[in-house]
PDB file of C-alpha atoms in Angstrom:
ATOM      1  CA  ASP A   1       0.000   0.000   0.000  1.00 95.00           C
ATOM      2  CA  ILE A   2       1.132   3.556  -0.686  1.00 97.00           C
ATOM      3  CA  VAL A   3       1.477   5.531   2.528  1.00 98.00           C
ATOM      4  CA  LEU A   4       0.904   9.275   2.205  1.00 98.00           C
ATOM      5  CA  THR A   5       2.538  11.459   4.842  1.00 98.00           C
ATOM      6  CA  GLN A   6       1.303  15.024   5.109  1.00 98.00           C
ATOM      7  CA  SER A   7       3.172  17.836   6.753  1.00 96.00           C
ATOM      8  CA  PRO A   8       2.893  19.835   8.796  1.00 97.00           C
ATOM      9  CA  GLY A   9       0.237  18.297  10.985  1.00 97.00           C
ATOM     10  CA  THR A  10      -1.060  21.747  11.865  1.00 98.00           C
ATOM     11  CA  LEU A  11      -0.393  25.024  10.115  1.00 97.00           C
ATOM     12  CA  SER A  12      -1.277  28.338  11.723  1.00 97.00           C
ATOM     13  CA  LEU A  13      -1.119  31.409   9.492  1.00 96.00           C
ATOM     14  CA  SER A  14      -2.649  34.869   9.181  1.00 96.00           C
ATOM     15  CA  PRO A  15      -5.126  36.064   6.553  1.00 96.00           C
ATOM     16  CA  GLY A  16      -3.373  37.076   3.348  1.00 96.00           C
ATOM     17  CA  GLU A  17      -0.423  34.757   3.908  1.00 97.00           C
ATOM     18  CA  ARG A  18       0.501  31.849   1.690  1.00 97.00           C
ATOM     19  CA  ALA A  19       0.012  28.281   2.884  1.00 98.00           C
ATOM     20  CA  THR A  20       2.145  25.424   1.604  1.00 98.00           C
ATOM     21  CA  LEU A  21       1.021  21.895   2.431  1.00 98.00           C
ATOM     22  CA  SER A  22       3.127  18.850   1.660  1.00 98.00           C
ATOM     23  CA  CYS A  23       2.171  15.287   0.786  1.00 98.00           C
ATOM     24  CA  ARG A  24       4.896  12.652   0.422  1.00 98.00           C
ATOM     25  CA  ALA A  25       4.233   9.182  -0.890  1.00 98.00           C
ATOM     26  CA  SER A  26       6.068   6.036   0.175  1.00 98.00           C
ATOM     27  CA  GLN A  27       6.363   5.111  -3.491  1.00 98.00           C
ATOM     28  CA  SER A  28       5.758   6.847  -6.766  1.00 97.00           C
ATOM     29  CA  VAL A  29       2.128   7.741  -7.442  1.00 97.00           C
ATOM     30  CA  SER A  30       1.174   6.128 -10.716  1.00 92.00           C
ATOM     31  CA  GLY A  31       0.115   8.552 -13.436  1.00 92.00           C
ATOM     32  CA  GLY A  32       0.290  11.483 -11.056  1.00 95.00           C
ATOM     33  CA  TYR A  33      -3.102  10.463  -9.767  1.00 98.00           C
ATOM     34  CA  LEU A  34      -3.051  12.640  -6.668  1.00 98.00           C
ATOM     35  CA  ALA A  35      -6.002  14.636  -5.368  1.00 98.00           C
ATOM     36  CA  TRP A  36      -6.432  17.231  -2.653  1.00 98.00           C
ATOM     37  CA  TYR A  37      -9.580  17.729  -0.590  1.00 98.00           C
ATOM     38  CA  GLN A  38     -10.756  20.377   1.829  1.00 98.00           C
ATOM     39  CA  HIS A  39     -12.796  19.062   4.740  1.00 98.00           C
ATOM     40  CA  LYS A  40     -14.700  21.282   7.132  1.00 97.00           C
ATOM     41  CA  PRO A  41     -16.478  19.980  10.258  1.00 94.00           C
ATOM     42  CA  GLY A  42     -19.974  18.762   9.583  1.00 94.00           C
ATOM     43  CA  GLN A  43     -19.525  18.934   5.820  1.00 97.00           C
ATOM     44  CA  ALA A  44     -18.559  16.480   3.127  1.00 97.00           C
ATOM     45  CA  PRO A  45     -15.040  16.709   1.733  1.00 98.00           C
ATOM     46  CA  ARG A  46     -14.620  19.044  -1.227  1.00 98.00           C
ATOM     47  CA  LEU A  47     -12.402  18.169  -4.152  1.00 98.00           C
ATOM     48  CA  LEU A  48      -9.865  20.913  -4.828  1.00 98.00           C
ATOM     49  CA  ILE A  49      -7.226  19.392  -7.093  1.00 98.00           C
ATOM     50  CA  TYR A  50      -7.022  16.264  -9.238  1.00 98.00           C
ATOM     51  CA  GLY A  51      -4.188  14.837 -11.286  1.00 97.00           C
ATOM     52  CA  ALA A  52      -1.776  16.653  -8.946  1.00 98.00           C
ATOM     53  CA  SER A  53      -2.241  20.062 -10.541  1.00 98.00           C
ATOM     54  CA  ASN A  54      -5.704  20.427 -12.065  1.00 98.00           C
ATOM     55  CA  ARG A  55      -8.239  22.548 -10.257  1.00 98.00           C
ATOM     56  CA  ALA A  56     -11.651  20.992  -9.883  1.00 97.00           C
ATOM     57  CA  THR A  57     -14.708  22.785 -11.215  1.00 95.00           C
ATOM     58  CA  GLY A  58     -15.462  25.961  -9.322  1.00 96.00           C
ATOM     59  CA  ILE A  59     -12.235  26.018  -7.331  1.00 97.00           C
ATOM     60  CA  PRO A  60     -10.654  29.490  -7.261  1.00 97.00           C
ATOM     61  CA  ASP A  61      -7.169  30.043  -8.593  1.00 96.00           C
ATOM     62  CA  SER A  62      -5.950  30.820  -5.085  1.00 97.00           C
ATOM     63  CA  PHE A  63      -5.616  27.021  -4.817  1.00 98.00           C
ATOM     64  CA  SER A  64      -2.876  25.325  -6.807  1.00 98.00           C
ATOM     65  CA  GLY A  65      -1.306  21.893  -6.806  1.00 98.00           C
ATOM     66  CA  SER A  66       2.065  20.727  -7.986  1.00 98.00           C
ATOM     67  CA  GLY A  67       4.436  17.814  -7.817  1.00 97.00           C
ATOM     68  CA  SER A  68       5.040  14.379  -9.236  1.00 97.00           C
ATOM     69  CA  GLY A  69       6.457  11.029  -8.268  1.00 97.00           C
ATOM     70  CA  THR A  70       6.513  11.016  -4.493  1.00 98.00           C
ATOM     71  CA  ASN A  71       6.368  14.712  -3.606  1.00 98.00           C
ATOM     72  CA  PHE A  72       3.278  16.851  -3.947  1.00 98.00           C
ATOM     73  CA  THR A  73       2.277  20.294  -2.731  1.00 98.00           C
ATOM     74  CA  LEU A  74      -0.958  22.201  -2.263  1.00 98.00           C
ATOM     75  CA  THR A  75      -0.570  25.963  -2.136  1.00 98.00           C
ATOM     76  CA  ILE A  76      -3.176  28.465  -1.026  1.00 98.00           C
ATOM     77  CA  SER A  77      -1.885  31.804  -2.207  1.00 95.00           C
ATOM     78  CA  ARG A  78      -3.922  34.236  -0.101  1.00 93.00           C
ATOM     79  CA  LEU A  79      -5.427  32.861   3.048  1.00 96.00           C
ATOM     80  CA  GLU A  80      -8.934  33.810   4.055  1.00 96.00           C
ATOM     81  CA  PRO A  81     -10.813  32.880   7.251  1.00 95.00           C
ATOM     82  CA  GLU A  82     -12.998  30.495   5.226  1.00 96.00           C
ATOM     83  CA  HIS A  83      -9.938  28.367   4.461  1.00 97.00           C
ATOM     84  CA  LEU A  84     -10.027  27.013   7.996  1.00 97.00           C
ATOM     85  CA  ALA A  85     -10.275  23.254   7.422  1.00 98.00           C
ATOM     86  CA  VAL A  86      -8.398  19.988   7.316  1.00 98.00           C
ATOM     87  CA  TYR A  87      -6.767  19.251   3.975  1.00 98.00           C
ATOM     88  CA  TYR A  88      -6.193  15.710   2.752  1.00 98.00           C
ATOM     89  CA  CYS A  89      -4.246  14.306  -0.144  1.00 98.00           C
ATOM     90  CA  GLN A  90      -5.335  11.048  -1.745  1.00 98.00           C
ATOM     91  CA  GLN A  91      -3.598   8.883  -4.307  1.00 98.00           C
ATOM     92  CA  TYR A  92      -5.779   6.969  -6.730  1.00 97.00           C
ATOM     93  CA  GLY A  93      -3.124   5.530  -8.995  1.00 96.00           C
ATOM     94  CA  SER A  94      -3.029   2.183  -7.261  1.00 96.00           C
ATOM     95  CA  SER A  95      -5.308   0.275  -4.952  1.00 95.00           C
ATOM     96  CA  PRO A  96      -6.012   0.931  -2.121  1.00 96.00           C
ATOM     97  CA  HIS A  97      -6.651   4.600  -2.810  1.00 97.00           C
ATOM     98  CA  THR A  98      -5.076   5.842   0.371  1.00 98.00           C
ATOM     99  CA  PHE A  99      -5.498   9.202   2.065  1.00 98.00           C
ATOM    100  CA  GLY A 100      -2.895  11.132   3.958  1.00 98.00           C
ATOM    101  CA  GLN A 101      -3.543  11.801   7.626  1.00 98.00           C
ATOM    102  CA  GLY A 102      -4.453  15.427   6.949  1.00 98.00           C
ATOM    103  CA  THR A 103      -3.085  18.898   7.638  1.00 98.00           C
ATOM    104  CA  LYS A 104      -5.157  21.135   9.878  1.00 98.00           C
ATOM    105  CA  LEU A 105      -5.063  24.733   8.692  1.00 98.00           C
ATOM    106  CA  GLU A 106      -5.693  27.327  11.362  1.00 96.00           C
ATOM    107  CA  ILE A 107      -6.247  30.990  10.605  1.00 92.00           C
ATOM    108  CA  LYS A 108      -4.864  33.358  13.211  1.00 91.00           C
TER     109      LYS A 108
ATOM    110  CA  GLN B   1     -26.591  19.016 -10.745  1.00 75.00           C
ATOM    111  CA  VAL B   2     -25.408  15.768  -9.200  1.00 83.00           C
ATOM    112  CA  GLN B   3     -26.676  15.071  -5.708  1.00 90.00           C
ATOM    113  CA  LEU B   4     -25.973  12.127  -3.449  1.00 93.00           C
ATOM    114  CA  VAL B   5     -28.328  11.688  -0.511  1.00 95.00           C
ATOM    115  CA  GLN B   6     -27.500   9.149   2.154  1.00 97.00           C
ATOM    116  CA  SER B   7     -29.692   7.378   4.655  1.00 97.00           C
ATOM    117  CA  GLY B   8     -29.992   8.593   8.215  1.00 98.00           C
ATOM    118  CA  ALA B   9     -27.952   7.976  11.320  1.00 98.00           C
ATOM    119  CA  GLU B  10     -27.850   4.481  12.776  1.00 98.00           C
ATOM    120  CA  VAL B  11     -27.163   3.073  16.235  1.00 98.00           C
ATOM    121  CA  LYS B  12     -26.087  -0.552  16.307  1.00 98.00           C
ATOM    122  CA  LYS B  13     -24.952  -3.104  18.830  1.00 98.00           C
ATOM    123  CA  THR B  14     -21.556  -4.745  18.549  1.00 97.00           C
ATOM    124  CA  GLY B  15     -21.741  -7.763  16.283  1.00 97.00           C
ATOM    125  CA  ALA B  16     -24.659  -6.394  14.281  1.00 98.00           C
ATOM    126  CA  SER B  17     -24.669  -5.203  10.670  1.00 98.00           C
ATOM    127  CA  VAL B  18     -25.486  -1.849   9.140  1.00 98.00           C
ATOM    128  CA  LYS B  19     -26.523  -1.010   5.611  1.00 98.00           C
ATOM    129  CA  VAL B  20     -26.125   2.572   4.424  1.00 98.00           C
ATOM    130  CA  SER B  21     -27.759   3.785   1.231  1.00 96.00           C
ATOM    131  CA  CYS B  22     -26.662   6.482  -1.188  1.00 95.00           C
ATOM    132  CA  LYS B  23     -29.257   7.740  -3.657  1.00 91.00           C
ATOM    133  CA  THR B  24     -28.118   9.794  -6.594  1.00 87.00           C
ATOM    134  CA  SER B  25     -30.112  12.329  -8.535  1.00 81.00           C
ATOM    135  CA  GLY B  26     -29.354  14.732 -11.297  1.00 74.00           C
ATOM    136  CA  HIS B  27     -27.698  12.002 -13.343  1.00 66.00           C
ATOM    137  CA  THR B  28     -27.671   8.272 -13.663  1.00 60.00           C
ATOM    138  CA  PHE B  29     -24.539   6.971 -12.085  1.00 57.00           C
ATOM    139  CA  SER B  30     -24.108   4.053 -14.397  1.00 56.00           C
ATOM    140  CA  PRO B  31     -21.417   3.695 -15.726  1.00 59.00           C
ATOM    141  CA  TYR B  32     -19.927   5.686 -12.898  1.00 81.00           C
ATOM    142  CA  SER B  33     -18.588   4.122  -9.776  1.00 90.00           C
ATOM    143  CA  ILE B  34     -19.381   4.881  -6.168  1.00 94.00           C
ATOM    144  CA  THR B  35     -16.617   5.075  -3.601  1.00 97.00           C
ATOM    145  CA  TRP B  36     -17.168   4.713   0.135  1.00 98.00           C
ATOM    146  CA  VAL B  37     -15.035   6.569   2.664  1.00 98.00           C
ATOM    147  CA  ARG B  38     -15.338   6.714   6.431  1.00 98.00           C
ATOM    148  CA  GLN B  39     -14.115   9.011   9.189  1.00 98.00           C
ATOM    149  CA  ALA B  40     -13.936   7.839  12.765  1.00 98.00           C
ATOM    150  CA  PRO B  41     -14.220  10.463  15.511  1.00 97.00           C
ATOM    151  CA  GLY B  42     -11.085  12.586  15.637  1.00 95.00           C
ATOM    152  CA  GLN B  43      -9.505  10.618  12.797  1.00 97.00           C
ATOM    153  CA  GLY B  44      -8.814  11.202   9.123  1.00 97.00           C
ATOM    154  CA  LEU B  45     -10.511   9.937   6.011  1.00 98.00           C
ATOM    155  CA  GLU B  46     -10.286   6.218   5.332  1.00 98.00           C
ATOM    156  CA  TRP B  47     -10.898   4.686   1.912  1.00 98.00           C
ATOM    157  CA  MET B  48     -13.123   1.618   2.073  1.00 98.00           C
ATOM    158  CA  GLY B  49     -13.537   0.700  -1.570  1.00 98.00           C
ATOM    159  CA  TRP B  50     -15.682   1.243  -4.633  1.00 97.00           C
ATOM    160  CA  ILE B  51     -18.317  -0.397  -6.770  1.00 94.00           C
ATOM    161  CA  ASN B  52     -18.681  -0.028 -10.525  1.00 90.00           C
ATOM    162  CA  ALA B  53     -22.386   0.529 -11.068  1.00 83.00           C
ATOM    163  CA  PHE B  54     -22.136  -0.610 -14.692  1.00 81.00           C
ATOM    164  CA  ASN B  55     -20.790  -4.107 -14.137  1.00 84.00           C
ATOM    165  CA  GLY B  56     -21.003  -4.561 -10.365  1.00 88.00           C
ATOM    166  CA  LYS B  57     -17.276  -4.981  -9.986  1.00 93.00           C
ATOM    167  CA  THR B  58     -16.032  -4.121  -6.521  1.00 96.00           C
ATOM    168  CA  ASN B  59     -12.668  -3.255  -5.038  1.00 97.00           C
ATOM    169  CA  TYR B  60     -12.473  -3.352  -1.256  1.00 98.00           C
ATOM    170  CA  ALA B  61      -9.706  -2.246   1.059  1.00 97.00           C
ATOM    171  CA  GLN B  62      -7.989  -5.287   2.529  1.00 97.00           C
ATOM    172  CA  LYS B  63      -8.920  -4.069   5.992  1.00 96.00           C
ATOM    173  CA  PHE B  64     -12.628  -4.555   5.258  1.00 97.00           C
ATOM    174  CA  GLN B  65     -12.462  -7.717   3.156  1.00 95.00           C
ATOM    175  CA  GLY B  66     -14.984 -10.234   4.412  1.00 96.00           C
ATOM    176  CA  ARG B  67     -16.962  -7.644   6.383  1.00 98.00           C
ATOM    177  CA  VAL B  68     -18.061  -5.149   3.736  1.00 98.00           C
ATOM    178  CA  THR B  69     -20.399  -5.597   0.798  1.00 98.00           C
ATOM    179  CA  MET B  70     -21.076  -2.839  -1.714  1.00 97.00           C
ATOM    180  CA  THR B  71     -24.023  -3.167  -4.051  1.00 95.00           C
ATOM    181  CA  THR B  72     -26.270  -1.111  -6.278  1.00 90.00           C
ATOM    182  CA  ASP B  73     -29.875  -1.420  -7.329  1.00 84.00           C
ATOM    183  CA  THR B  74     -28.962  -1.814 -10.986  1.00 61.00           C
ATOM    184  CA  SER B  75     -31.622  -3.639 -12.913  1.00 58.00           C
ATOM    185  CA  SER B  76     -31.587  -4.757 -16.491  1.00 51.00           C
ATOM    186  CA  ASP B  77     -33.856  -2.026 -17.812  1.00 50.00           C
ATOM    187  CA  THR B  78     -33.386   1.012 -15.605  1.00 59.00           C
ATOM    188  CA  PRO B  79     -30.284   2.977 -14.707  1.00 61.00           C
ATOM    189  CA  ALA B  80     -28.999   2.466 -11.205  1.00 63.00           C
ATOM    190  CA  THR B  81     -29.793   5.231  -8.768  1.00 80.00           C
ATOM    191  CA  THR B  82     -28.927   3.878  -5.354  1.00 89.00           C
ATOM    192  CA  ALA B  83     -25.771   2.342  -3.940  1.00 93.00           C
ATOM    193  CA  TYR B  84     -25.471   0.457  -0.682  1.00 96.00           C
ATOM    194  CA  MET B  85     -22.657  -0.298   1.716  1.00 98.00           C
ATOM    195  CA  GLU B  86     -23.195  -3.050   4.274  1.00 98.00           C
ATOM    196  CA  LEU B  87     -20.716  -3.569   7.077  1.00 98.00           C
ATOM    197  CA  LYS B  88     -21.042  -6.691   9.216  1.00 98.00           C
ATOM    198  CA  SER B  89     -19.742  -7.820  12.590  1.00 98.00           C
ATOM    199  CA  LEU B  90     -19.648  -4.263  13.831  1.00 98.00           C
ATOM    200  CA  ARG B  91     -17.152  -3.283  16.516  1.00 97.00           C
ATOM    201  CA  SER B  92     -16.976  -0.167  18.638  1.00 97.00           C
ATOM    202  CA  ASP B  93     -14.140   1.156  16.482  1.00 97.00           C
ATOM    203  CA  ASP B  94     -16.469   1.077  13.465  1.00 98.00           C
ATOM    204  CA  THR B  95     -18.216   4.124  14.922  1.00 98.00           C
ATOM    205  CA  ALA B  96     -17.756   6.683  12.171  1.00 98.00           C
ATOM    206  CA  VAL B  97     -19.323   8.930   9.590  1.00 98.00           C
ATOM    207  CA  PHE B  98     -19.615   7.016   6.337  1.00 98.00           C
ATOM    208  CA  TYR B  99     -19.591   8.918   3.039  1.00 98.00           C
ATOM    209  CA  CYS B 100     -20.423   7.872  -0.478  1.00 97.00           C
ATOM    210  CA  ALA B 101     -18.873   9.741  -3.382  1.00 96.00           C
ATOM    211  CA  ARG B 102     -19.192   9.509  -7.135  1.00 93.00           C
ATOM    212  CA  GLY B 103     -16.235   8.206  -9.054  1.00 91.00           C
ATOM    213  CA  VAL B 104     -13.003   6.361  -8.370  1.00 92.00           C
ATOM    214  CA  GLY B 105     -10.399   8.760  -7.101  1.00 89.00           C
ATOM    215  CA  ALA B 106     -10.731  12.546  -7.283  1.00 93.00           C
ATOM    216  CA  MET B 107     -14.361  12.426  -6.200  1.00 95.00           C
ATOM    217  CA  SER B 108     -16.177  15.679  -6.862  1.00 93.00           C
ATOM    218  CA  SER B 109     -19.651  14.788  -5.587  1.00 94.00           C
ATOM    219  CA  TRP B 110     -20.228  13.470  -2.096  1.00 97.00           C
ATOM    220  CA  GLY B 111     -23.138  12.452   0.061  1.00 97.00           C
ATOM    221  CA  GLN B 112     -23.796  14.307   3.285  1.00 97.00           C
ATOM    222  CA  GLY B 113     -22.459  11.479   5.425  1.00 98.00           C
ATOM    223  CA  THR B 114     -24.150   8.933   7.672  1.00 98.00           C
ATOM    224  CA  LEU B 115     -23.172   8.593  11.318  1.00 98.00           C
ATOM    225  CA  VAL B 116     -23.047   4.993  12.472  1.00 98.00           C
ATOM    226  CA  THR B 117     -22.649   4.546  16.212  1.00 98.00           C
ATOM    227  CA  VAL B 118     -21.711   1.122  17.530  1.00 98.00           C
ATOM    228  CA  SER B 119     -22.093   0.376  21.203  1.00 95.00           C
ATOM    229  CA  SER B 120     -22.422  -2.610  23.428  1.00 88.00           C
TER     230      SER B 120
END
């Protein structure tokens, strides 16, 4: 199984700052099939990025994804209070389609 | 617009089974697949597996093999609209919110979640 390790576990930043979230895979993610989700309490997860760098429908360009192989990054360019959430990466290149443990984003 | 609506919260005893439904509207999900994901209290998202609504093929996480069954209501003459996830031999650590989502990987449409509480 591919293990995804996200860092940091918690990220605390101020509005307007840039957030950089990391997702490292224990082995190469086939086809670059890496997604990022935003998950707020009491809500369903929301797809942000698919294929490592493609924004999902309706996702603002303040969200961007990059990376390949075993190292992937989600960047939020200008933080807003509404970005408070837990962010998960998921690889879907090989079964099981594992999730990372999540990065909690706090807004100061 | 695609919508996935799940069945309501359940309370079960240890050893029992639970069956959660996921009804789609706004499209017919065949030949799409439905993925099931769960989140235990205070924990992250956990992939359980998926079912291909077109051919009924399933792919379960090893952790749930033998305890989980994913099905759909596909019939020969109507498109499938509802998916089901049954989990048997429930344990207290199966207490979680269970989500269905459309697709296999990079799921853009999700159900609202179903809380399953397991207690003795």
